[in-house]
Amino acid sequence: MTVETIFANASLILNDEVVTGSVVIADGVIKDIATGPSVPIGAIDIEGDYVSPGLVELHTDNVERHLEPRPKVSWPFRAAILAHDRELAGAGITTVFDAIRVGSIVSDTGAGYPKYARQMTNEIMGVRDLGLLRISHHIHLRAEVCSETLIDELDEFSTEDRIGIVSMMDHTPGQRQFVDISKFETYIRGKRTYTDEQWGRYIDLLYGLQARLGSTHEAATVAAAKRLGATLASHDDTTADQVTTSQSYGVSIAEFPTTVAAADACHAHGIATIMGAPNLIRGGSHSGNVAAADLAQMDRLDILSSDYVPAGLLMAAVQLGDIWGNLARGMRTVTAAPSQAVGLADRGTLAIGQRADIIRFAINDQTPVLQETWSAGKRVS
C-alpha cells in the first residue's frame, strides 16, 4: 500500500514564482502539486512556511574538515563521511558532489600532503551501497595541476566510479585565486605550521612543479574527464584568455572566477558561473577576489556553492532573492541550476515526477530557519 505525505498551506517555491499550495509525495517522488491554502484531512499543515526543492551542492570539500578536525589530527574515513552526510542533511542539502582532491605532493619537503582520493571514494561508495547515507552523494574529483602524482591518481578511476564532475585546479601562488602571494601564505600557514626554511622550499617546489608538469597535467585532466564521462569544470579563472582556454577544453562550469573580466567571458561563452555562498554572506572573498554580490548585480552569477560552510547555501540563496527581488530566482541557484549543469534531470524543481527531495524553512529577520529535510521521500533532518 502506497503511503502519501501531503505538505499543505505552504509557500511553494517554484521555478519562477512563490505560490500558496500543497505537495503530495509517495514512493520517493512528487505525485501532485496544487495551489490554494486548503489543508486536506491527514495533511501536514506547513502554516505558510516555505517548501522548496532540496539543495544541490556541486563543490564542497567539507568532508576534509571532518577528516582533519584539527591541524595534523586525522579522523577515520567512515566516521568523517557519516558526520559530513548528517551535517549536509541538517543544512537542507539533499544532493552533494563531494569534492575530493586528486594530485598530491609526496616529496620530503616537510610541507607535502598524501594521496587519499581513491580510498575516500571507496568509502563513500561503500557506505552509500550499505544505505547508511541520508542524502544523495556523488563524486567530484578536484584535479590539482600543481602536484606530483596527478596522472597516477586519475588513472585509479574508471567509468564504474560514476564520477560526476572533474574540476581543473591550479593553486600555484601568484596567479588565479592567489594573485596576491601574501594571501596564499596567510591561508596556507594559517592551516599548517612551517618554518621559514620549509616555507621557502615549499614555494620553490610549487613553482617548479607548475613549470615542469602544468601543461601535461592540464591535458591529463581534460582527457580524464572525457574518459570518465564527467562534467568538466574550471577553477579560479582570472582572465578572459583563461576562460577561452577553458571553453576550448569543453568546460561547462566555472567555479569561483576571480574577476569581472573572467565572469563576463564565462557569460559570453555560455559557461555557468559558480560563486561561493561564504563570499556572498561575508560581503567579499577571503582571498581578495571579486565579490559574489557584485556579480549577482551584474547578472553574472548562475549557481551557488556552500564551499566550506554547508549552512551557508540556503542563507546565501535567500540573500540572492533579496538582491534580485525574486526569491524563486535566488533559490534556483541552489536547486534547478546546479541540477541542470550536471545533467540531473530528476531533481531540482517542485514538479510531478521529480525526486521527493524537499526542504521546509521559515525566514526570521532575513535569516532562513530550516525546519525539515526530506530526501527521496524520507525525512532525514
PDB file of N, CA, C and O in Angstrom, residues 85-154:
ATOM      1  N   ASP A  85      27.770  13.769   6.040  1.00  0.00           N
ATOM      2  CA  ASP A  85      26.445  13.498   5.467  1.00  0.00           C
ATOM      3  C   ASP A  85      25.339  14.084   6.330  1.00  0.00           C
ATOM      4  O   ASP A  85      24.424  14.746   5.831  1.00  0.00           O
ATOM      5  N   ARG A  86      25.435  13.883   7.617  1.00  0.00           N
ATOM      6  CA  ARG A  86      24.386  14.370   8.514  1.00  0.00           C
ATOM      7  C   ARG A  86      24.424  15.886   8.654  1.00  0.00           C
ATOM      8  O   ARG A  86      23.367  16.523   8.807  1.00  0.00           O
ATOM      9  N   GLU A  87      25.591  16.464   8.571  1.00  0.00           N
ATOM     10  CA  GLU A  87      25.678  17.928   8.592  1.00  0.00           C
ATOM     11  C   GLU A  87      24.996  18.528   7.372  1.00  0.00           C
ATOM     12  O   GLU A  87      24.256  19.516   7.467  1.00  0.00           O
ATOM     13  N   LEU A  88      25.223  17.921   6.212  1.00  0.00           N
ATOM     14  CA  LEU A  88      24.601  18.433   4.994  1.00  0.00           C
ATOM     15  C   LEU A  88      23.083  18.298   5.051  1.00  0.00           C
ATOM     16  O   LEU A  88      22.353  19.210   4.656  1.00  0.00           O
ATOM     17  N   ALA A  89      22.606  17.148   5.504  1.00  0.00           N
ATOM     18  CA  ALA A  89      21.157  16.972   5.632  1.00  0.00           C
ATOM     19  C   ALA A  89      20.568  18.049   6.536  1.00  0.00           C
ATOM     20  O   ALA A  89      19.494  18.605   6.257  1.00  0.00           O
ATOM     21  N   GLY A  90      21.282  18.370   7.616  1.00  0.00           N
ATOM     22  CA  GLY A  90      20.833  19.396   8.537  1.00  0.00           C
ATOM     23  C   GLY A  90      20.907  20.800   7.980  1.00  0.00           C
ATOM     24  O   GLY A  90      20.350  21.735   8.565  1.00  0.00           O
ATOM     25  N   ALA A  91      21.593  20.960   6.837  1.00  0.00           N
ATOM     26  CA  ALA A  91      21.680  22.261   6.168  1.00  0.00           C
ATOM     27  C   ALA A  91      20.719  22.356   4.980  1.00  0.00           C
ATOM     28  O   ALA A  91      20.714  23.363   4.271  1.00  0.00           O
ATOM     29  N   GLY A  92      19.921  21.294   4.746  1.00  0.00           N
ATOM     30  CA  GLY A  92      18.960  21.318   3.645  1.00  0.00           C
ATOM     31  C   GLY A  92      19.515  20.837   2.325  1.00  0.00           C
ATOM     32  O   GLY A  92      18.844  20.920   1.291  1.00  0.00           O
ATOM     33  N   ILE A  93      20.740  20.314   2.329  1.00  0.00           N
ATOM     34  CA  ILE A  93      21.365  19.808   1.104  1.00  0.00           C
ATOM     35  C   ILE A  93      20.957  18.350   0.925  1.00  0.00           C
ATOM     36  O   ILE A  93      21.203  17.519   1.802  1.00  0.00           O
ATOM     37  N   THR A  94      20.334  18.032  -0.202  1.00  0.00           N
ATOM     38  CA  THR A  94      19.868  16.667  -0.448  1.00  0.00           C
ATOM     39  C   THR A  94      20.661  15.972  -1.551  1.00  0.00           C
ATOM     40  O   THR A  94      20.542  14.753  -1.712  1.00  0.00           O
ATOM     41  N   THR A  95      21.441  16.715  -2.302  1.00  0.00           N
ATOM     42  CA  THR A  95      22.352  16.138  -3.297  1.00  0.00           C
ATOM     43  C   THR A  95      23.689  16.851  -3.171  1.00  0.00           C
ATOM     44  O   THR A  95      23.740  18.075  -3.172  1.00  0.00           O
ATOM     45  N   VAL A  96      24.761  16.064  -3.061  1.00  0.00           N
ATOM     46  CA  VAL A  96      26.083  16.669  -2.914  1.00  0.00           C
ATOM     47  C   VAL A  96      27.073  15.983  -3.840  1.00  0.00           C
ATOM     48  O   VAL A  96      27.032  14.763  -4.023  1.00  0.00           O
ATOM     49  N   PHE A  97      27.943  16.772  -4.419  1.00  0.00           N
ATOM     50  CA  PHE A  97      29.104  16.271  -5.147  1.00  0.00           C
ATOM     51  C   PHE A  97      30.295  16.500  -4.229  1.00  0.00           C
ATOM     52  O   PHE A  97      30.786  17.619  -4.100  1.00  0.00           O
ATOM     53  N   ASP A  98      30.712  15.430  -3.572  1.00  0.00           N
ATOM     54  CA  ASP A  98      31.806  15.534  -2.614  1.00  0.00           C
ATOM     55  C   ASP A  98      33.105  15.806  -3.352  1.00  0.00           C
ATOM     56  O   ASP A  98      33.563  14.984  -4.155  1.00  0.00           O
ATOM     57  N   ALA A  99      33.706  16.964  -3.093  1.00  0.00           N
ATOM     58  CA  ALA A  99      34.925  17.376  -3.790  1.00  0.00           C
ATOM     59  C   ALA A  99      36.136  16.740  -3.113  1.00  0.00           C
ATOM     60  O   ALA A  99      36.440  17.028  -1.953  1.00  0.00           O
ATOM     61  N   ILE A 100      36.809  15.866  -3.860  1.00  0.00           N
ATOM     62  CA  ILE A 100      37.932  15.089  -3.336  1.00  0.00           C
ATOM     63  C   ILE A 100      39.177  15.415  -4.157  1.00  0.00           C
ATOM     64  O   ILE A 100      39.162  15.303  -5.384  1.00  0.00           O
ATOM     65  N   ARG A 101      40.237  15.812  -3.484  1.00  0.00           N
ATOM     66  CA  ARG A 101      41.460  16.186  -4.200  1.00  0.00           C
ATOM     67  C   ARG A 101      42.143  14.973  -4.815  1.00  0.00           C
ATOM     68  O   ARG A 101      42.335  13.953  -4.154  1.00  0.00           O
ATOM     69  N   VAL A 102      42.509  15.098  -6.093  1.00  0.00           N
ATOM     70  CA  VAL A 102      43.433  14.162  -6.727  1.00  0.00           C
ATOM     71  C   VAL A 102      44.670  14.954  -7.122  1.00  0.00           C
ATOM     72  O   VAL A 102      44.580  16.061  -7.646  1.00  0.00           O
ATOM     73  N   GLY A 103      45.830  14.387  -6.858  1.00  0.00           N
ATOM     74  CA  GLY A 103      47.086  15.096  -7.058  1.00  0.00           C
ATOM     75  C   GLY A 103      47.679  15.444  -5.710  1.00  0.00           C
ATOM     76  O   GLY A 103      47.092  16.211  -4.945  1.00  0.00           O
ATOM     77  N   SER A 104      48.818  14.844  -5.399  1.00  0.00           N
ATOM     78  CA  SER A 104      49.432  15.015  -4.086  1.00  0.00           C
ATOM     79  C   SER A 104      50.889  15.431  -4.228  1.00  0.00           C
ATOM     80  O   SER A 104      51.472  15.335  -5.312  1.00  0.00           O
ATOM     81  N   ILE A 105      51.450  15.887  -3.133  1.00  0.00           N
ATOM     82  CA  ILE A 105      52.885  16.189  -3.071  1.00  0.00           C
ATOM     83  C   ILE A 105      53.486  15.242  -2.044  1.00  0.00           C
ATOM     84  O   ILE A 105      53.151  15.305  -0.854  1.00  0.00           O
ATOM     85  N   VAL A 106      54.316  14.349  -2.522  1.00  0.00           N
ATOM     86  CA  VAL A 106      54.864  13.303  -1.656  1.00  0.00           C
ATOM     87  C   VAL A 106      56.360  13.468  -1.417  1.00  0.00           C
ATOM     88  O   VAL A 106      56.970  12.661  -0.720  1.00  0.00           O
ATOM     89  N   SER A 107      56.956  14.510  -2.004  1.00  0.00           N
ATOM     90  CA  SER A 107      58.378  14.770  -1.767  1.00  0.00           C
ATOM     91  C   SER A 107      58.625  15.071  -0.299  1.00  0.00           C
ATOM     92  O   SER A 107      57.747  15.571   0.409  1.00  0.00           O
ATOM     93  N   ASP A 108      59.820  14.800   0.170  1.00  0.00           N
ATOM     94  CA  ASP A 108      60.184  15.037   1.558  1.00  0.00           C
ATOM     95  C   ASP A 108      60.564  16.511   1.732  1.00  0.00           C
ATOM     96  O   ASP A 108      61.726  16.875   1.812  1.00  0.00           O
ATOM     97  N   THR A 109      59.505  17.356   1.773  1.00  0.00           N
ATOM     98  CA  THR A 109      59.733  18.793   1.915  1.00  0.00           C
ATOM     99  C   THR A 109      59.294  19.316   3.271  1.00  0.00           C
ATOM    100  O   THR A 109      59.525  20.466   3.604  1.00  0.00           O
ATOM    101  N   GLY A 110      58.611  18.454   4.032  1.00  0.00           N
ATOM    102  CA  GLY A 110      58.027  18.928   5.287  1.00  0.00           C
ATOM    103  C   GLY A 110      56.736  19.674   5.063  1.00  0.00           C
ATOM    104  O   GLY A 110      56.135  20.181   6.005  1.00  0.00           O
ATOM    105  N   ALA A 111      56.297  19.763   3.809  1.00  0.00           N
ATOM    106  CA  ALA A 111      55.102  20.535   3.506  1.00  0.00           C
ATOM    107  C   ALA A 111      54.215  19.827   2.488  1.00  0.00           C
ATOM    108  O   ALA A 111      53.424  20.460   1.816  1.00  0.00           O
ATOM    109  N   GLY A 112      54.344  18.511   2.372  1.00  0.00           N
ATOM    110  CA  GLY A 112      53.552  17.780   1.401  1.00  0.00           C
ATOM    111  C   GLY A 112      52.194  17.370   1.937  1.00  0.00           C
ATOM    112  O   GLY A 112      51.832  17.659   3.079  1.00  0.00           O
ATOM    113  N   TYR A 113      51.431  16.705   1.078  1.00  0.00           N
ATOM    114  CA  TYR A 113      50.144  16.164   1.505  1.00  0.00           C
ATOM    115  C   TYR A 113      49.910  14.863   0.747  1.00  0.00           C
ATOM    116  O   TYR A 113      50.203  14.750  -0.436  1.00  0.00           O
ATOM    117  N   PRO A 114      49.394  13.842   1.431  1.00  0.00           N
ATOM    118  CA  PRO A 114      49.354  12.491   0.865  1.00  0.00           C
ATOM    119  C   PRO A 114      48.134  12.239  -0.014  1.00  0.00           C
ATOM    120  O   PRO A 114      47.170  13.003  -0.021  1.00  0.00           O
ATOM    121  N   LYS A 115      48.199  11.122  -0.732  1.00  0.00           N
ATOM    122  CA  LYS A 115      47.064  10.640  -1.516  1.00  0.00           C
ATOM    123  C   LYS A 115      45.932  10.196  -0.588  1.00  0.00           C
ATOM    124  O   LYS A 115      46.194   9.665   0.486  1.00  0.00           O
ATOM    125  N   TYR A 116      44.696  10.425  -1.038  1.00  0.00           N
ATOM    126  CA  TYR A 116      43.562   9.892  -0.281  1.00  0.00           C
ATOM    127  C   TYR A 116      42.324   9.683  -1.142  1.00  0.00           C
ATOM    128  O   TYR A 116      41.338   9.088  -0.700  1.00  0.00           O
ATOM    129  N   ALA A 117      42.339  10.134  -2.410  1.00  0.00           N
ATOM    130  CA  ALA A 117      41.127  10.178  -3.227  1.00  0.00           C
ATOM    131  C   ALA A 117      40.516   8.801  -3.467  1.00  0.00           C
ATOM    132  O   ALA A 117      39.304   8.618  -3.348  1.00  0.00           O
ATOM    133  N   ARG A 118      41.361   7.824  -3.840  1.00  0.00           N
ATOM    134  CA  ARG A 118      40.824   6.503  -4.141  1.00  0.00           C
ATOM    135  C   ARG A 118      40.191   5.872  -2.897  1.00  0.00           C
ATOM    136  O   ARG A 118      39.088   5.312  -2.959  1.00  0.00           O
ATOM    137  N   GLN A 119      40.891   5.973  -1.781  1.00  0.00           N
ATOM    138  CA  GLN A 119      40.365   5.397  -0.539  1.00  0.00           C
ATOM    139  C   GLN A 119      39.075   6.091  -0.122  1.00  0.00           C
ATOM    140  O   GLN A 119      38.104   5.432   0.288  1.00  0.00           O
ATOM    141  N   MET A 120      39.056   7.425  -0.227  1.00  0.00           N
ATOM    142  CA  MET A 120      37.863   8.160   0.162  1.00  0.00           C
ATOM    143  C   MET A 120      36.676   7.808  -0.732  1.00  0.00           C
ATOM    144  O   MET A 120      35.545   7.601  -0.255  1.00  0.00           O
ATOM    145  N   THR A 121      36.914   7.712  -2.026  1.00  0.00           N
ATOM    146  CA  THR A 121      35.837   7.343  -2.946  1.00  0.00           C
ATOM    147  C   THR A 121      35.303   5.953  -2.616  1.00  0.00           C
ATOM    148  O   THR A 121      34.078   5.723  -2.618  1.00  0.00           O
ATOM    149  N   ASN A 122      36.206   5.015  -2.334  1.00  0.00           N
ATOM    150  CA  ASN A 122      35.770   3.670  -1.961  1.00  0.00           C
ATOM    151  C   ASN A 122      34.880   3.699  -0.720  1.00  0.00           C
ATOM    152  O   ASN A 122      33.859   2.992  -0.647  1.00  0.00           O
ATOM    153  N   GLU A 123      35.247   4.519   0.250  1.00  0.00           N
ATOM    154  CA  GLU A 123      34.458   4.602   1.489  1.00  0.00           C
ATOM    155  C   GLU A 123      33.085   5.215   1.222  1.00  0.00           C
ATOM    156  O   GLU A 123      32.065   4.734   1.737  1.00  0.00           O
ATOM    157  N   ILE A 124      33.045   6.281   0.428  1.00  0.00           N
ATOM    158  CA  ILE A 124      31.753   6.908   0.125  1.00  0.00           C
ATOM    159  C   ILE A 124      30.845   5.929  -0.609  1.00  0.00           C
ATOM    160  O   ILE A 124      29.662   5.767  -0.273  1.00  0.00           O
ATOM    161  N   MET A 125      31.392   5.255  -1.622  1.00  0.00           N
ATOM    162  CA  MET A 125      30.596   4.288  -2.369  1.00  0.00           C
ATOM    163  C   MET A 125      30.164   3.127  -1.478  1.00  0.00           C
ATOM    164  O   MET A 125      29.046   2.612  -1.604  1.00  0.00           O
ATOM    165  N   GLY A 126      31.035   2.739  -0.551  1.00  0.00           N
ATOM    166  CA  GLY A 126      30.710   1.628   0.336  1.00  0.00           C
ATOM    167  C   GLY A 126      29.552   1.946   1.266  1.00  0.00           C
ATOM    168  O   GLY A 126      28.602   1.155   1.381  1.00  0.00           O
ATOM    169  N   VAL A 127      29.622   3.102   1.938  1.00  0.00           N
ATOM    170  CA  VAL A 127      28.531   3.450   2.859  1.00  0.00           C
ATOM    171  C   VAL A 127      27.257   3.785   2.095  1.00  0.00           C
ATOM    172  O   VAL A 127      26.150   3.554   2.585  1.00  0.00           O
ATOM    173  N   ARG A 128      27.400   4.308   0.874  1.00  0.00           N
ATOM    174  CA  ARG A 128      26.217   4.557   0.031  1.00  0.00           C
ATOM    175  C   ARG A 128      25.531   3.240  -0.316  1.00  0.00           C
ATOM    176  O   ARG A 128      24.304   3.121  -0.212  1.00  0.00           O
ATOM    177  N   ASP A 129      26.310   2.241  -0.715  1.00  0.00           N
ATOM    178  CA  ASP A 129      25.736   0.946  -1.081  1.00  0.00           C
ATOM    179  C   ASP A 129      25.097   0.243   0.118  1.00  0.00           C
ATOM    180  O   ASP A 129      24.161  -0.552  -0.047  1.00  0.00           O
ATOM    181  N   LEU A 130      25.600   0.523   1.322  1.00  0.00           N
ATOM    182  CA  LEU A 130      25.025  -0.066   2.535  1.00  0.00           C
ATOM    183  C   LEU A 130      23.773   0.673   3.008  1.00  0.00           C
ATOM    184  O   LEU A 130      23.133   0.239   3.972  1.00  0.00           O
ATOM    185  N   GLY A 131      23.435   1.780   2.356  1.00  0.00           N
ATOM    186  CA  GLY A 131      22.258   2.543   2.738  1.00  0.00           C
ATOM    187  C   GLY A 131      22.440   3.364   3.997  1.00  0.00           C
ATOM    188  O   GLY A 131      21.463   3.710   4.677  1.00  0.00           O
ATOM    189  N   LEU A 132      23.702   3.714   4.317  1.00  0.00           N
ATOM    190  CA  LEU A 132      23.983   4.441   5.549  1.00  0.00           C
ATOM    191  C   LEU A 132      23.931   5.960   5.385  1.00  0.00           C
ATOM    192  O   LEU A 132      23.993   6.685   6.381  1.00  0.00           O
ATOM    193  N   LEU A 133      23.825   6.438   4.152  1.00  0.00           N
ATOM    194  CA  LEU A 133      23.831   7.881   3.901  1.00  0.00           C
ATOM    195  C   LEU A 133      22.407   8.422   3.823  1.00  0.00           C
ATOM    196  O   LEU A 133      21.518   7.777   3.260  1.00  0.00           O
ATOM    197  N   ARG A 134      22.225   9.600   4.352  1.00  0.00           N
ATOM    198  CA  ARG A 134      20.886  10.191   4.392  1.00  0.00           C
ATOM    199  C   ARG A 134      20.532  10.922   3.104  1.00  0.00           C
ATOM    200  O   ARG A 134      19.359  11.080   2.783  1.00  0.00           O
ATOM    201  N   ILE A 135      21.543  11.406   2.394  1.00  0.00           N
ATOM    202  CA  ILE A 135      21.278  12.174   1.179  1.00  0.00           C
ATOM    203  C   ILE A 135      22.007  11.535   0.000  1.00  0.00           C
ATOM    204  O   ILE A 135      22.714  10.545   0.154  1.00  0.00           O
ATOM    205  N   SER A 136      21.842  12.106  -1.178  1.00  0.00           N
ATOM    206  CA  SER A 136      22.404  11.568  -2.417  1.00  0.00           C
ATOM    207  C   SER A 136      23.817  12.108  -2.624  1.00  0.00           C
ATOM    208  O   SER A 136      24.013  13.312  -2.797  1.00  0.00           O
ATOM    209  N   HIS A 137      24.803  11.193  -2.615  1.00  0.00           N
ATOM    210  CA  HIS A 137      26.205  11.579  -2.747  1.00  0.00           C
ATOM    211  C   HIS A 137      26.751  11.189  -4.120  1.00  0.00           C
ATOM    212  O   HIS A 137      26.530  10.083  -4.601  1.00  0.00           O
ATOM    213  N   HIS A 138      27.512  12.114  -4.726  1.00  0.00           N
ATOM    214  CA  HIS A 138      28.195  11.892  -5.992  1.00  0.00           C
ATOM    215  C   HIS A 138      29.644  12.343  -5.816  1.00  0.00           C
ATOM    216  O   HIS A 138      29.972  13.055  -4.867  1.00  0.00           O
ATOM    217  N   ILE A 139      30.501  11.945  -6.746  1.00  0.00           N
ATOM    218  CA  ILE A 139      31.931  12.233  -6.607  1.00  0.00           C
ATOM    219  C   ILE A 139      32.364  13.349  -7.553  1.00  0.00           C
ATOM    220  O   ILE A 139      32.032  13.352  -8.739  1.00  0.00           O
ATOM    221  N   HIS A 140      33.109  14.281  -7.001  1.00  0.00           N
ATOM    222  CA  HIS A 140      33.706  15.399  -7.736  1.00  0.00           C
ATOM    223  C   HIS A 140      35.209  15.328  -7.487  1.00  0.00           C
ATOM    224  O   HIS A 140      35.675  15.492  -6.361  1.00  0.00           O
ATOM    225  N   LEU A 141      35.975  15.053  -8.537  1.00  0.00           N
ATOM    226  CA  LEU A 141      37.429  14.988  -8.413  1.00  0.00           C
ATOM    227  C   LEU A 141      38.037  16.363  -8.674  1.00  0.00           C
ATOM    228  O   LEU A 141      37.888  16.918  -9.768  1.00  0.00           O
ATOM    229  N   ARG A 142      38.714  16.893  -7.684  1.00  0.00           N
ATOM    230  CA  ARG A 142      39.400  18.184  -7.801  1.00  0.00           C
ATOM    231  C   ARG A 142      40.837  17.908  -8.222  1.00  0.00           C
ATOM    232  O   ARG A 142      41.669  17.526  -7.402  1.00  0.00           O
ATOM    233  N   ALA A 143      41.099  18.069  -9.496  1.00  0.00           N
ATOM    234  CA  ALA A 143      42.414  17.712 -10.045  1.00  0.00           C
ATOM    235  C   ALA A 143      43.393  18.862  -9.833  1.00  0.00           C
ATOM    236  O   ALA A 143      43.283  19.918 -10.473  1.00  0.00           O
ATOM    237  N   GLU A 144      44.364  18.654  -8.939  1.00  0.00           N
ATOM    238  CA  GLU A 144      45.341  19.696  -8.622  1.00  0.00           C
ATOM    239  C   GLU A 144      46.505  19.628  -9.607  1.00  0.00           C
ATOM    240  O   GLU A 144      47.332  18.719  -9.561  1.00  0.00           O
ATOM    241  N   VAL A 145      46.533  20.605 -10.513  1.00  0.00           N
ATOM    242  CA  VAL A 145      47.569  20.658 -11.543  1.00  0.00           C
ATOM    243  C   VAL A 145      48.953  20.798 -10.918  1.00  0.00           C
ATOM    244  O   VAL A 145      49.920  20.162 -11.351  1.00  0.00           O
ATOM    245  N   CYS A 146      49.059  21.621  -9.893  1.00  0.00           N
ATOM    246  CA  CYS A 146      50.348  21.853  -9.237  1.00  0.00           C
ATOM    247  C   CYS A 146      50.580  20.769  -8.187  1.00  0.00           C
ATOM    248  O   CYS A 146      50.429  20.984  -6.975  1.00  0.00           O
ATOM    249  N   SER A 147      50.908  19.571  -8.665  1.00  0.00           N
ATOM    250  CA  SER A 147      51.122  18.432  -7.787  1.00  0.00           C
ATOM    251  C   SER A 147      52.101  17.475  -8.452  1.00  0.00           C
ATOM    252  O   SER A 147      52.531  17.704  -9.590  1.00  0.00           O
ATOM    253  N   GLU A 148      52.419  16.388  -7.769  1.00  0.00           N
ATOM    254  CA  GLU A 148      53.376  15.417  -8.311  1.00  0.00           C
ATOM    255  C   GLU A 148      52.715  14.159  -8.865  1.00  0.00           C
ATOM    256  O   GLU A 148      53.215  13.543  -9.800  1.00  0.00           O
ATOM    257  N   THR A 149      51.577  13.767  -8.299  1.00  0.00           N
ATOM    258  CA  THR A 149      51.023  12.433  -8.566  1.00  0.00           C
ATOM    259  C   THR A 149      49.706  12.450  -9.323  1.00  0.00           C
ATOM    260  O   THR A 149      48.995  11.442  -9.344  1.00  0.00           O
ATOM    261  N   LEU A 150      49.353  13.564  -9.945  1.00  0.00           N
ATOM    262  CA  LEU A 150      48.008  13.716 -10.505  1.00  0.00           C
ATOM    263  C   LEU A 150      47.663  12.621 -11.510  1.00  0.00           C
ATOM    264  O   LEU A 150      46.599  12.004 -11.432  1.00  0.00           O
ATOM    265  N   ILE A 151      48.527  12.373 -12.469  1.00  0.00           N
ATOM    266  CA  ILE A 151      48.197  11.415 -13.523  1.00  0.00           C
ATOM    267  C   ILE A 151      47.992  10.021 -12.941  1.00  0.00           C
ATOM    268  O   ILE A 151      47.014   9.325 -13.284  1.00  0.00           O
ATOM    269  N   ASP A 152      48.876   9.604 -12.076  1.00  0.00           N
ATOM    270  CA  ASP A 152      48.736   8.286 -11.462  1.00  0.00           C
ATOM    271  C   ASP A 152      47.428   8.174 -10.677  1.00  0.00           C
ATOM    272  O   ASP A 152      46.751   7.133 -10.720  1.00  0.00           O
ATOM    273  N   GLU A 153      47.062   9.223  -9.980  1.00  0.00           N
ATOM    274  CA  GLU A 153      45.823   9.186  -9.193  1.00  0.00           C
ATOM    275  C   GLU A 153      44.592   9.175 -10.088  1.00  0.00           C
ATOM    276  O   GLU A 153      43.613   8.470  -9.812  1.00  0.00           O
ATOM    277  N   LEU A 154      44.603   9.961 -11.168  1.00  0.00           N
ATOM    278  CA  LEU A 154      43.470   9.947 -12.104  1.00  0.00           C
ATOM    279  C   LEU A 154      43.294   8.562 -12.728  1.00  0.00           C
ATOM    280  O   LEU A 154      42.164   8.110 -12.955  1.00  0.00           O
TER     281      LEU A 154
END
